[in-house]
mmCIF file of C-alpha atoms in Angstrom:
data_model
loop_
_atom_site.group_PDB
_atom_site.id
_atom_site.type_symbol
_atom_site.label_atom_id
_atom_site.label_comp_id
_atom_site.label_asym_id
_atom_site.label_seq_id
_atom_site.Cartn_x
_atom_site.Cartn_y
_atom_site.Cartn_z
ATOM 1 C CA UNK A 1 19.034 14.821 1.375
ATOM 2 C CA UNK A 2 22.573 13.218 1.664
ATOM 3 C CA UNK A 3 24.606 13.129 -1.691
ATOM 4 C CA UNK A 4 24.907 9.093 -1.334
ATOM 5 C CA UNK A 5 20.815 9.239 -0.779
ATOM 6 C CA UNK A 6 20.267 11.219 -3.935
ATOM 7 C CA UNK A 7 23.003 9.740 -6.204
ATOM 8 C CA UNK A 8 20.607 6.543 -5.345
ATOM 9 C CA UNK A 9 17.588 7.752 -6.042
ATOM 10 C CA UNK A 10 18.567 8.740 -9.583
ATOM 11 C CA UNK A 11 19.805 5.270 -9.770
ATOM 12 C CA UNK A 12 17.236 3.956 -9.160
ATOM 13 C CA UNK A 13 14.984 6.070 -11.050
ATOM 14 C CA UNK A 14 16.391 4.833 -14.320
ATOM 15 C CA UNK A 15 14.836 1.387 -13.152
ATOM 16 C CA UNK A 16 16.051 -2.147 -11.913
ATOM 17 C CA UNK A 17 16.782 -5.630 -13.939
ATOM 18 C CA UNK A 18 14.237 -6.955 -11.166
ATOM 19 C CA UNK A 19 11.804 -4.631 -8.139
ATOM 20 C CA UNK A 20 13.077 -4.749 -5.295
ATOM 21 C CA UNK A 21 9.467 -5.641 -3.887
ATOM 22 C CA UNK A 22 6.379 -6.491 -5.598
ATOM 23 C CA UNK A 23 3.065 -6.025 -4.108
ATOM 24 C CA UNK A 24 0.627 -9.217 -5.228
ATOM 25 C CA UNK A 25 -2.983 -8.904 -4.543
ATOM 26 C CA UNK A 26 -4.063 -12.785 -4.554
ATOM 27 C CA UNK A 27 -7.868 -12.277 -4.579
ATOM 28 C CA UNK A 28 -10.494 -9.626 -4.895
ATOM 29 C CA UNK A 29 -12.771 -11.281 -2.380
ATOM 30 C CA UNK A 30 -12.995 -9.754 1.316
ATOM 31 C CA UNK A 31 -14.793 -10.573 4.115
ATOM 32 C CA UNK A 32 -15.054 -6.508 4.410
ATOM 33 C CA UNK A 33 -15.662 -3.436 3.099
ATOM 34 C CA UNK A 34 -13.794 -0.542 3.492
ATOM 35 C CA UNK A 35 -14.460 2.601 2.321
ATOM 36 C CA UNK A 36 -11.434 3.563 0.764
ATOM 37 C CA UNK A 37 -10.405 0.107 -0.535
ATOM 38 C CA UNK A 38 -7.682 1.035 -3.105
ATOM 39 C CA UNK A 39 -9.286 -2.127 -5.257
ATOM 40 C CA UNK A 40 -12.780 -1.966 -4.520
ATOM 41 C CA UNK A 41 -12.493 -5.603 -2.971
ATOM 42 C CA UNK A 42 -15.156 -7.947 -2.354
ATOM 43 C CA UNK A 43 -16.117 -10.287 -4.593
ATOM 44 C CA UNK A 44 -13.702 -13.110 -5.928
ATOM 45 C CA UNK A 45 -13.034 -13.499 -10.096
ATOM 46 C CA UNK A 46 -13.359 -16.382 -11.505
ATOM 47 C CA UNK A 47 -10.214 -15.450 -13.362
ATOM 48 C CA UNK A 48 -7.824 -16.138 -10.677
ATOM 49 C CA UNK A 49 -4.654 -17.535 -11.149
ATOM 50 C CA UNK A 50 -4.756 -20.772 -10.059
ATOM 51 C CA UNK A 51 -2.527 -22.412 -7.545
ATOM 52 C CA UNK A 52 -0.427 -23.489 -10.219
ATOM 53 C CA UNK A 53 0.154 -20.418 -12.245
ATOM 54 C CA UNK A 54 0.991 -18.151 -9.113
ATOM 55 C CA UNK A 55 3.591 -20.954 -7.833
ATOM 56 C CA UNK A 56 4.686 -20.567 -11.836
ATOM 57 C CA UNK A 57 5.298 -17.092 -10.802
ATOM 58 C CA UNK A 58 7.155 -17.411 -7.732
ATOM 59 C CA UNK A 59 9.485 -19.124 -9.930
ATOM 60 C CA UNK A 60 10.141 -16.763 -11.992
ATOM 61 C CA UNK A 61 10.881 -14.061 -8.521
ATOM 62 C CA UNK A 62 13.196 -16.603 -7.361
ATOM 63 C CA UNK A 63 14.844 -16.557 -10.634
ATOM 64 C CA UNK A 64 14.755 -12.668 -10.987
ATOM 65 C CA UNK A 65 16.085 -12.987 -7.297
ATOM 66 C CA UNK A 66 13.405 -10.787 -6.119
ATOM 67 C CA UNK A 67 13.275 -10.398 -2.329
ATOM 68 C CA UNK A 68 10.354 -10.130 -1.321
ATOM 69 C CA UNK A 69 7.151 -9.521 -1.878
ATOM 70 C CA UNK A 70 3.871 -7.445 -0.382
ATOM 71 C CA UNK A 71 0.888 -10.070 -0.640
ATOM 72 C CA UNK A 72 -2.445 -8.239 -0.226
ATOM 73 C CA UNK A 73 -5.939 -8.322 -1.162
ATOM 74 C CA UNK A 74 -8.773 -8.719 -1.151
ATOM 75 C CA UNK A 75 -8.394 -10.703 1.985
ATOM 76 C CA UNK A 76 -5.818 -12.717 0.885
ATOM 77 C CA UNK A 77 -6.356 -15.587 3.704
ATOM 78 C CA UNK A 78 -9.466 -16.388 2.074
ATOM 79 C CA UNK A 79 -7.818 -18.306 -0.875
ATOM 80 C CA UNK A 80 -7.914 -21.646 0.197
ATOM 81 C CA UNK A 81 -4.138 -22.173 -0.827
ATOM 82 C CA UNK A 82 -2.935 -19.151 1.022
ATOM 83 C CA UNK A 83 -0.600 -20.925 2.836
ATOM 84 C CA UNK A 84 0.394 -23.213 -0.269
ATOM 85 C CA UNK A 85 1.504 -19.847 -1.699
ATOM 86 C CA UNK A 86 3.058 -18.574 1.001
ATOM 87 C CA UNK A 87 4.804 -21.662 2.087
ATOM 88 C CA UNK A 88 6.295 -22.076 -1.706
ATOM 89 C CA UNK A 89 7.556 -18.420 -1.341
ATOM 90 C CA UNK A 90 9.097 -18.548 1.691
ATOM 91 C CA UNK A 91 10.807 -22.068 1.362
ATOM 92 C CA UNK A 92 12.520 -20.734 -1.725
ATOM 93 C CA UNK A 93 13.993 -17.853 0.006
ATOM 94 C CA UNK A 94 11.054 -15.120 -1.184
ATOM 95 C CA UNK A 95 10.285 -13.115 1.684
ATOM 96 C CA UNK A 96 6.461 -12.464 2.458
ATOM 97 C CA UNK A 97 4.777 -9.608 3.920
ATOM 98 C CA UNK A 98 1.223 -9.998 3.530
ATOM 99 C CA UNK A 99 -1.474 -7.977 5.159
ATOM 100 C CA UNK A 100 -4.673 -8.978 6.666
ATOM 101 C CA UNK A 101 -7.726 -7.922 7.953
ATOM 102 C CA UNK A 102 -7.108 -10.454 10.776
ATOM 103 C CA UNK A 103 -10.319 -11.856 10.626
ATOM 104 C CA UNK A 104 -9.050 -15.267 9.363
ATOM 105 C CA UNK A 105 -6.247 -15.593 11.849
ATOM 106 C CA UNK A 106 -7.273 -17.571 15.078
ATOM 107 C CA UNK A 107 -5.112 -19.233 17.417
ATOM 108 C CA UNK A 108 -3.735 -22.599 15.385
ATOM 109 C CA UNK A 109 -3.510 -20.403 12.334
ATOM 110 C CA UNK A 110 -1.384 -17.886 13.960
ATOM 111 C CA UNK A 111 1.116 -20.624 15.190
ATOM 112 C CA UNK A 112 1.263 -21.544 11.733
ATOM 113 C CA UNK A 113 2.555 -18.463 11.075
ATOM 114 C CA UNK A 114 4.544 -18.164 13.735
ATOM 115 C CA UNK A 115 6.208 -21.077 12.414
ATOM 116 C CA UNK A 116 7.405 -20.148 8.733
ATOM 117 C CA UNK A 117 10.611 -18.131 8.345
ATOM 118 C CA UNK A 118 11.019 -15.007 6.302
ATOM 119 C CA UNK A 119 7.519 -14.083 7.134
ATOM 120 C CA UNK A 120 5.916 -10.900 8.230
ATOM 121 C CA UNK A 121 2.392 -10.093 8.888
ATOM 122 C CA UNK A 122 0.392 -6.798 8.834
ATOM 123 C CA UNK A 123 -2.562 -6.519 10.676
ATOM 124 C CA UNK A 124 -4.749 -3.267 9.662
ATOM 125 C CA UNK A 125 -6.212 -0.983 11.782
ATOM 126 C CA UNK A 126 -7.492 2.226 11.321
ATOM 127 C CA UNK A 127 -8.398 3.306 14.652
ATOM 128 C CA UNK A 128 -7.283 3.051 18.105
ATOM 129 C CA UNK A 129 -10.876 2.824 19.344
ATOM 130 C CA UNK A 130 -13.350 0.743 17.589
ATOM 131 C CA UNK A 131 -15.306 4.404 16.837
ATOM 132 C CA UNK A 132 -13.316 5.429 14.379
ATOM 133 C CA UNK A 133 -11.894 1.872 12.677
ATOM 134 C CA UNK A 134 -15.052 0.863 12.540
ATOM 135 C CA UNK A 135 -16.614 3.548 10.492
ATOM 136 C CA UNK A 136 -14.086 2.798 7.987
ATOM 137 C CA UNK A 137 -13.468 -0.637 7.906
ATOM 138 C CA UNK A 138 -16.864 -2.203 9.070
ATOM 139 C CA UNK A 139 -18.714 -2.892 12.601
ATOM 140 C CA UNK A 140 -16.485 -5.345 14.467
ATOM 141 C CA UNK A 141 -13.154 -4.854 12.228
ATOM 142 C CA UNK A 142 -11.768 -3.696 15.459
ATOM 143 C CA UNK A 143 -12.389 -6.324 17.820
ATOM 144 C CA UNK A 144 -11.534 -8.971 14.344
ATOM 145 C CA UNK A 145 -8.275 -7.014 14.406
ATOM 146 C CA UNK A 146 -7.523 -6.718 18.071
ATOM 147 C CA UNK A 147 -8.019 -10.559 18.385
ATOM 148 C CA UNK A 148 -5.291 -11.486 15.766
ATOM 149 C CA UNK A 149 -2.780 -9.449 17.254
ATOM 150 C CA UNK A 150 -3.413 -11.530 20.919
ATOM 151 C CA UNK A 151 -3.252 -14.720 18.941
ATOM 152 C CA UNK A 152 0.287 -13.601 17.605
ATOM 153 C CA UNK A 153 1.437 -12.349 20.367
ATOM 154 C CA UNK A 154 0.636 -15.710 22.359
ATOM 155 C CA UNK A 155 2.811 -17.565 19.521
ATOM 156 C CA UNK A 156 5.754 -15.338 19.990
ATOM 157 C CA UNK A 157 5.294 -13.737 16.249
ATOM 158 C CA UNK A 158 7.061 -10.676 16.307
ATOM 159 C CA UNK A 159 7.457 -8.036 15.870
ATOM 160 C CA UNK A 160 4.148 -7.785 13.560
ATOM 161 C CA UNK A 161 3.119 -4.759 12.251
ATOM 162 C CA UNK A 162 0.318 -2.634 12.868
ATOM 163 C CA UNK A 163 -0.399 -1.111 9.714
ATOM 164 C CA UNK A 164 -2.733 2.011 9.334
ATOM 165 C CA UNK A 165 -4.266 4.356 6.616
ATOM 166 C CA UNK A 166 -3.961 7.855 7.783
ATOM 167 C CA UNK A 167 -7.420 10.156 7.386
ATOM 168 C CA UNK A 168 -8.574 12.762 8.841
ATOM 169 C CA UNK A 169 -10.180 11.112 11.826
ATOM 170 C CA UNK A 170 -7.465 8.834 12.857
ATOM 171 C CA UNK A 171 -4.260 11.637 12.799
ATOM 172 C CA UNK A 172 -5.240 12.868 16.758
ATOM 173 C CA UNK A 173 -4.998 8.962 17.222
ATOM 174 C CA UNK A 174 -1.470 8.067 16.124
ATOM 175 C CA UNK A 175 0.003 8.318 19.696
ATOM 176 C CA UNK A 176 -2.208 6.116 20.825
ATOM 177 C CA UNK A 177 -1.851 3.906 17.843
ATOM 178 C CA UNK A 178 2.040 3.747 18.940
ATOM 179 C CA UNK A 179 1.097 2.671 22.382
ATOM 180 C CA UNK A 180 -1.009 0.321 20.747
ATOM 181 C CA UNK A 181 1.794 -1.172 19.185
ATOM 182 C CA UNK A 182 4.328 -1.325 21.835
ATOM 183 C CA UNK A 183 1.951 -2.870 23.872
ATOM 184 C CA UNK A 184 2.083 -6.081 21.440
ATOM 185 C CA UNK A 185 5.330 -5.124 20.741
ATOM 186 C CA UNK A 186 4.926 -4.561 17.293
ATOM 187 C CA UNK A 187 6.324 -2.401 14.694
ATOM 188 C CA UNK A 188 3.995 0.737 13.493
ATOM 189 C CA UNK A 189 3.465 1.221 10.048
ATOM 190 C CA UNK A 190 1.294 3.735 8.759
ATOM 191 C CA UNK A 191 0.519 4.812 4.958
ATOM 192 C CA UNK A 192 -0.858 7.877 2.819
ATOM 193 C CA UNK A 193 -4.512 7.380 2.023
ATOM 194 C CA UNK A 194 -4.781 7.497 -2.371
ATOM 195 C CA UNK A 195 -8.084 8.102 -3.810
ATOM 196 C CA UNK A 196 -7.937 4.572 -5.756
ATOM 197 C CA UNK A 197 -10.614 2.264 -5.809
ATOM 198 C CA UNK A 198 -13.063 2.912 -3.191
ATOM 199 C CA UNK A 199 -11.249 5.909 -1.823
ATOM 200 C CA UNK A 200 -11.635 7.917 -5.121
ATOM 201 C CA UNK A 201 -15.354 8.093 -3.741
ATOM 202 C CA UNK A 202 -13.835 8.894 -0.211
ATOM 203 C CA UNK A 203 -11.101 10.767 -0.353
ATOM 204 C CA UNK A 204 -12.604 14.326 0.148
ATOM 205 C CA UNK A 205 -14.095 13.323 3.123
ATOM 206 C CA UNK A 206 -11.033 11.468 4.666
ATOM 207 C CA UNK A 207 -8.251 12.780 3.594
ATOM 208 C CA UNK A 208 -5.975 15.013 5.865
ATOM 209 C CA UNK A 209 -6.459 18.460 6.525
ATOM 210 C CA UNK A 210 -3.110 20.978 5.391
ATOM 211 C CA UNK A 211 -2.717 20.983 9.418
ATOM 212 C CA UNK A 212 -2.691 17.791 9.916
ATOM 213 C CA UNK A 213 -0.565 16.974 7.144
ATOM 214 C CA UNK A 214 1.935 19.370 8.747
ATOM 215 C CA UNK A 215 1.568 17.745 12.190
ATOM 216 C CA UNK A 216 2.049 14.116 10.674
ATOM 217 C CA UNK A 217 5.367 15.845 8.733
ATOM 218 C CA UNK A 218 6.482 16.605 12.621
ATOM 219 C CA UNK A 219 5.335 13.503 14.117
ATOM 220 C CA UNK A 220 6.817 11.553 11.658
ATOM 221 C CA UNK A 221 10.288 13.419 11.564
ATOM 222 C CA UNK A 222 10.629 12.262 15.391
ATOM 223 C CA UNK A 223 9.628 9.265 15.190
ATOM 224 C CA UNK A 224 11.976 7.326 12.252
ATOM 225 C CA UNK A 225 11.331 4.013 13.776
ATOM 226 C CA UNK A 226 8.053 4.431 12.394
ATOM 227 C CA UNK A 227 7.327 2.567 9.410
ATOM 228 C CA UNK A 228 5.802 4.223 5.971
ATOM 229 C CA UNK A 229 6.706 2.489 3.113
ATOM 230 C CA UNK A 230 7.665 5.840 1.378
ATOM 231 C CA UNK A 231 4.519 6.994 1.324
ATOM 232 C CA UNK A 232 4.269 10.329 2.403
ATOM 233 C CA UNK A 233 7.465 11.864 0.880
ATOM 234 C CA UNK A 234 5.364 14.633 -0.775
ATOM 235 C CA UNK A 235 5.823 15.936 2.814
ATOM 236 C CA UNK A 236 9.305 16.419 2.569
ATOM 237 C CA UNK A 237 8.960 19.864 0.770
ATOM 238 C CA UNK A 238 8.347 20.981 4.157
ATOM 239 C CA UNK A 239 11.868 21.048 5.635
ATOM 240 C CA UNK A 240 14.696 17.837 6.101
ATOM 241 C CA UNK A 241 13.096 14.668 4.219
ATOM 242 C CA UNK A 242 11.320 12.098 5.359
ATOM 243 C CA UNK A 243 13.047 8.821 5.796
ATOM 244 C CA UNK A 244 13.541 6.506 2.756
ATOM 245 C CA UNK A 245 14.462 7.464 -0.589
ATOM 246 C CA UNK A 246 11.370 10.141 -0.722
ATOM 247 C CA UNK A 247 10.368 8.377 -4.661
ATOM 248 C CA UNK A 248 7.652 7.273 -6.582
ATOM 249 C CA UNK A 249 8.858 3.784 -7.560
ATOM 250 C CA UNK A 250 5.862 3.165 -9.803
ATOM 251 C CA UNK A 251 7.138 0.968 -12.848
ATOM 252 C CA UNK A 252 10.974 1.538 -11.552
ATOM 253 C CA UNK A 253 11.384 -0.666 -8.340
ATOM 254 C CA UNK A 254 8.040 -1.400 -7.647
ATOM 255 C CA UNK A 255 4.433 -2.625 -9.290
ATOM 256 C CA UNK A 256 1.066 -5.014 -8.812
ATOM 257 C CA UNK A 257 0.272 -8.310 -9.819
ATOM 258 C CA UNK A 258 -3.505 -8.387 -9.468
ATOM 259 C CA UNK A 259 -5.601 -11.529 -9.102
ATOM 260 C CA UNK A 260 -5.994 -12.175 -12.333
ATOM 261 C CA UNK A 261 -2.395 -11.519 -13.046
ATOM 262 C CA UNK A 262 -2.854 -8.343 -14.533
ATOM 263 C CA UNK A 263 0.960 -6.051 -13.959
ATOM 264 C CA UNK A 264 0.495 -2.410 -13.029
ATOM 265 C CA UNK A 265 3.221 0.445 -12.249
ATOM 266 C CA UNK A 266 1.856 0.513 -8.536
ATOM 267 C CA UNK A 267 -0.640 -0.688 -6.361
ATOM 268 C CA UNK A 268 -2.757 2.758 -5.980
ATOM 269 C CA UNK A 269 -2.885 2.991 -10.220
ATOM 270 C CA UNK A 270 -5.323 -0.186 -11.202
ATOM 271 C CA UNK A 271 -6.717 1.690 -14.556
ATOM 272 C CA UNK A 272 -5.980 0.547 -18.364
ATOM 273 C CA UNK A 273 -3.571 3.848 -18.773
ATOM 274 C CA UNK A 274 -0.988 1.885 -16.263
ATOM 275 C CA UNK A 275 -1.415 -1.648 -17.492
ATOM 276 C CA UNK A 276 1.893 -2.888 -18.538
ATOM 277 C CA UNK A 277 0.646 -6.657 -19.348
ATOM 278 C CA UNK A 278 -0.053 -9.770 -17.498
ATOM 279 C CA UNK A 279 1.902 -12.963 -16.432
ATOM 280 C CA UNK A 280 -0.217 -15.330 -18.409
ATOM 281 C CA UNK A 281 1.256 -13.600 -21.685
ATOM 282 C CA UNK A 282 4.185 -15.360 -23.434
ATOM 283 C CA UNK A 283 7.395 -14.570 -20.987
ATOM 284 C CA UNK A 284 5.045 -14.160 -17.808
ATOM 285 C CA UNK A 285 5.871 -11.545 -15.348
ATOM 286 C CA UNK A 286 9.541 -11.667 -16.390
ATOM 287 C CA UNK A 287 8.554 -9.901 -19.911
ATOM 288 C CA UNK A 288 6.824 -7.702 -18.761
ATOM 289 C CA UNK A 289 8.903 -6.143 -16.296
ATOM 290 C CA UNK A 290 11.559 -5.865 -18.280
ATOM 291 C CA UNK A 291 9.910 -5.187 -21.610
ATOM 292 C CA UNK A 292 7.243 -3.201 -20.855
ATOM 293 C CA UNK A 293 7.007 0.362 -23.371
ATOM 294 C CA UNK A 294 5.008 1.360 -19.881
ATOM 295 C CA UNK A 295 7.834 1.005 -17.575
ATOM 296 C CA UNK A 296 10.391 2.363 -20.032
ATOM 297 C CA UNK A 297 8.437 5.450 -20.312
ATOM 298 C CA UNK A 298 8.244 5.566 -16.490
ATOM 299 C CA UNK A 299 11.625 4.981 -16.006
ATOM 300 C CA UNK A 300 12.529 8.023 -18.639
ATOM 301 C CA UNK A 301 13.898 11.058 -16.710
ATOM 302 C CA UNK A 302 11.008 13.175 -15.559
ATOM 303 C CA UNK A 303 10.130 16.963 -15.747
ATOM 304 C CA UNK A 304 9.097 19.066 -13.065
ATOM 305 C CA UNK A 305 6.763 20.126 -15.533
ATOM 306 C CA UNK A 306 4.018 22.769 -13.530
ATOM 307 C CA UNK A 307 6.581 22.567 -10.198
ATOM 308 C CA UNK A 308 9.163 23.372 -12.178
ATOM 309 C CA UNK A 309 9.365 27.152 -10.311
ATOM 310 C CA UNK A 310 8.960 25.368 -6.470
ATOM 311 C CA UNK A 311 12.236 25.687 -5.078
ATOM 312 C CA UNK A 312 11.413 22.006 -3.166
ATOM 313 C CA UNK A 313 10.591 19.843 -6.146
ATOM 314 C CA UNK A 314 13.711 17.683 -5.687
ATOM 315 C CA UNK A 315 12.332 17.203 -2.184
ATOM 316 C CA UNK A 316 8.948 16.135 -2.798
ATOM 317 C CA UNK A 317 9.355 14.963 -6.788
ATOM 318 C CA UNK A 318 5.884 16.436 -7.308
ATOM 319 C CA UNK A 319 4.311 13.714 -4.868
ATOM 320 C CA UNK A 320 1.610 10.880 -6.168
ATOM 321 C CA UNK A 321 1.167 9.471 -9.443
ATOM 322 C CA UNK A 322 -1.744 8.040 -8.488
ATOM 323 C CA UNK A 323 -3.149 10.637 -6.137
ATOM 324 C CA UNK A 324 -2.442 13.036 -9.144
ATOM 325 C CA UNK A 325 -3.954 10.657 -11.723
ATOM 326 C CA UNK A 326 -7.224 9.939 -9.939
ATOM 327 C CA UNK A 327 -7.972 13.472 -8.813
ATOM 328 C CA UNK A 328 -7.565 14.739 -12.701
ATOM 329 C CA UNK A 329 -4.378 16.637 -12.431
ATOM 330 C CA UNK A 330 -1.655 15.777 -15.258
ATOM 331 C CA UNK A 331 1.146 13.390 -13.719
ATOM 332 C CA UNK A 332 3.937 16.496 -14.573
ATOM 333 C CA UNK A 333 1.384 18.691 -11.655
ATOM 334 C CA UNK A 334 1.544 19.439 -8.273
ATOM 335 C CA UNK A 335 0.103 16.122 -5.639
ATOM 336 C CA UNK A 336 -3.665 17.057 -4.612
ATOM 337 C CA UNK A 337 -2.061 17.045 -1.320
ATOM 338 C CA UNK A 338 0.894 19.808 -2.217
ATOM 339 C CA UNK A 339 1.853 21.325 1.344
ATOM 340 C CA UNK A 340 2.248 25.235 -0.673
ATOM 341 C CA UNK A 341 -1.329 24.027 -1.705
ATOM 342 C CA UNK A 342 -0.457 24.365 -5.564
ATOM 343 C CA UNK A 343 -2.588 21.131 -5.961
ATOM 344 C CA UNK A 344 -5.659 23.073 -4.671
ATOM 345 C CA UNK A 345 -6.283 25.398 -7.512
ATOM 346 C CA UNK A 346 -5.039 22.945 -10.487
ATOM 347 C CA UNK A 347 -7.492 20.345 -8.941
ATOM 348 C CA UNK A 348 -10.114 23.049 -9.542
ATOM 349 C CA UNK A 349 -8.840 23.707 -13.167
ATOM 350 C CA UNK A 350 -9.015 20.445 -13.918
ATOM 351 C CA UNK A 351 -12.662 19.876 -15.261
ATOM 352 C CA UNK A 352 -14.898 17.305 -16.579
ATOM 353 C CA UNK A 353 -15.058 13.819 -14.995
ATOM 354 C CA UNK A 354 -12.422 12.152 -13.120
ATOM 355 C CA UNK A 355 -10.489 8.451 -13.968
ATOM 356 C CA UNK A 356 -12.173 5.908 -12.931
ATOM 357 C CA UNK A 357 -10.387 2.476 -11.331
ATOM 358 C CA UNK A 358 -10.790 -0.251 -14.053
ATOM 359 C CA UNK A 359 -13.373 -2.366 -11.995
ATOM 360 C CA UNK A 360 -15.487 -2.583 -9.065
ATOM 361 C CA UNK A 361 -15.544 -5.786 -6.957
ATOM 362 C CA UNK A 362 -17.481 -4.533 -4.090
ATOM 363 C CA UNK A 363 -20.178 -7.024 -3.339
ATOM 364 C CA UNK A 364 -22.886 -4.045 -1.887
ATOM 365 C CA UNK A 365 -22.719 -0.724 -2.021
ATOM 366 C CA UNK A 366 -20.398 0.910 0.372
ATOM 367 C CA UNK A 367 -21.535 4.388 1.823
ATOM 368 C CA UNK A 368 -18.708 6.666 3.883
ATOM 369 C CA UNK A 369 -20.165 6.288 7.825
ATOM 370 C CA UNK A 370 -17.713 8.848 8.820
ATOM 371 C CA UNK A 371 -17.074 9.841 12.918
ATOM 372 C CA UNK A 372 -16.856 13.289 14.031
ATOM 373 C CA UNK A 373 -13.317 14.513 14.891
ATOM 374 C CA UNK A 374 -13.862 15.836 18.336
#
């Protein structure tokens, strides 16, 4: 890693006066039900911010200057003020990437979109044939998905992104996931799958294989165009890093507002252990941030703790809090996922039963359908 690279990373480990980004899940209710859901979405709570407390808290981002931020789900489109929301955001200078199932966006929507500045969109897709998406994400999520992505592309949106959950049955597809997105003209973006929410019932059965995690290292070293939000920078103990700054931002640049405005160190860590307040509390989101003893303790300097012996812990900074936390391995261990496999054996060390996410909003239960990898 380049000196000016690292000398940033420790700066920013030490933590920011505001995150950079902030993902924001506006509602627990989805129209689907994937299996490895990192909230367990499905059903909407009645606790919701209202309209008028999550404009309250764009206010306080555009005070904190905050850039942007990542608005998920749930489904978020199926708040009726989703574009209330987004509209306050954007015409105060707060960027918005939001993702989507696509389900909600049809043609008069999309040009809605189309017409909003600082505004990206993320359509996911796990698949490049409806096979495999499908088994993941729910019969017809392709064709749902496909669908959006003509309507945008008939309004000129663009470059949207593509954005896709790698497992174990979609990493011989990621070629044709890149055609996929060239042919819309669209930016790939794909992400590690974490065994939060759903996926901690999942993950064993979709997560990568050590050769495939080595052949998405390669892919993804020649291909730097392509999008990944940081996630896979436990990779980077295989050779030159990954691009981006190859850290877990968790509590330091980074963390959720759930629907109920609920603040957590990261997306992939909804549990009471990483529950740093909520925005309702007396100095909102702002307080918490910078006040939380969670995020000073997160923003302390770290030990490599078991890794302390790997010669490539500065590479890979021990990899996932989350994947680490939910699997039962301490947070100072090796990543489930370790590419010297180090994760393997302190997995099986671990013992008795594993974290659970703090709640399930699935509205049915949600078996694994999962596709042979021919």
């Amino acid at each position: 890693m380049p000196a000016s690279h690292s000398a940033l990373r420790d700066q920013l480990s030490g933590g920011l006066e505001s995150p950079i980004c902030l993902t924001w899940e506006l509602t627990y209710g989805c129209n689907l039900a994937c299996v490895h859901c990192l909230s367990s979405s499905g059903r909407r709570d009645p606790r919701e911010l209202t309209t008028a407390e999550a404009l309250g808290v764009l206010d306080e981002l555009v005070a904190m200057q905050v850039f942007y931020v990542n608005i998920g789900g749930g489904e978020p489109m199926l708040r009726p003020d989703f574009f209330d929301i987004v509209s306050y955001a954007v015409d105060h200078r707060v960027g918005v990437k939001f993702s989507t199932n696509g389900t909600r966006i049809n043609a008069a929507r999309a040009e809605r979109l189309a017409a909003m500045d600082y505004l990206d969109v993320q359509i996911s897709l796990d698949g490049a044939t409806e096979e495999i998406n499908d088994a993941l994400r729910g019969a017809g999520s392709y064709a749902s998905a496909r669908r959006a992505m003509d309507h945008l592309a008939a309004t000129g949106f663009g470059p949207f992104k593509i954005s896709v959950v790698v497992t174990r049955h979609n990493v011989a597809q990621l070629d044709a996931l890149e055609s996929l997105a060239r042919h819309y003209g669209a930016q790939l973006r794909v992400t590690r799958l974490r065994p939060s929410g759903r996926g901690a019932d999942s993950w064993a059965e979709l997560h990568p294989t050590d050769h495939q995690q080595r052949y998405l290292y390669d892919w993804l070293r020649e291909r730097p165009q392509v999008l990944t939000g940081d996630s896979f920078f436990h990779l980077s103990a295989l050779g030159e890093p990954l691009e981006g700054l190859n850290l877990c931002g968790a509590g330091r640049v980074v963390c959720l507002i759930d629907p109920v405005g609920d603040v957590y160190a990261c997306p992939f860590v909804i549990h009471d252990e990483f529950l740093a307040g909520n925005v309702r509390a007396p100095g909102g989101f702002t307080s918490v941030w910078r006040g939380s003893p969670l995020f000073a303790s997160l923003r302390e300097p770290t030990s490599a703790g078991a890794c302390a012996s790997c010669g490539s812990y500065d590479a890979c900074r021990g990899g996932c809090m989350a994947a680490k936390f939910f699997t039962g391995l301490p947070i100072d261990g090796p990543d489930p996922e370790c590419v010297f496999g180090h994760g393997v054996p302190a997995a099986a060390g671990a013992g008795g039963s594993l974290p659970r996410p703090a709640a399930d909003h699935s509205s049915r239960a949600v078996p694994v359908r999962l596709v042979s990898r021919g």
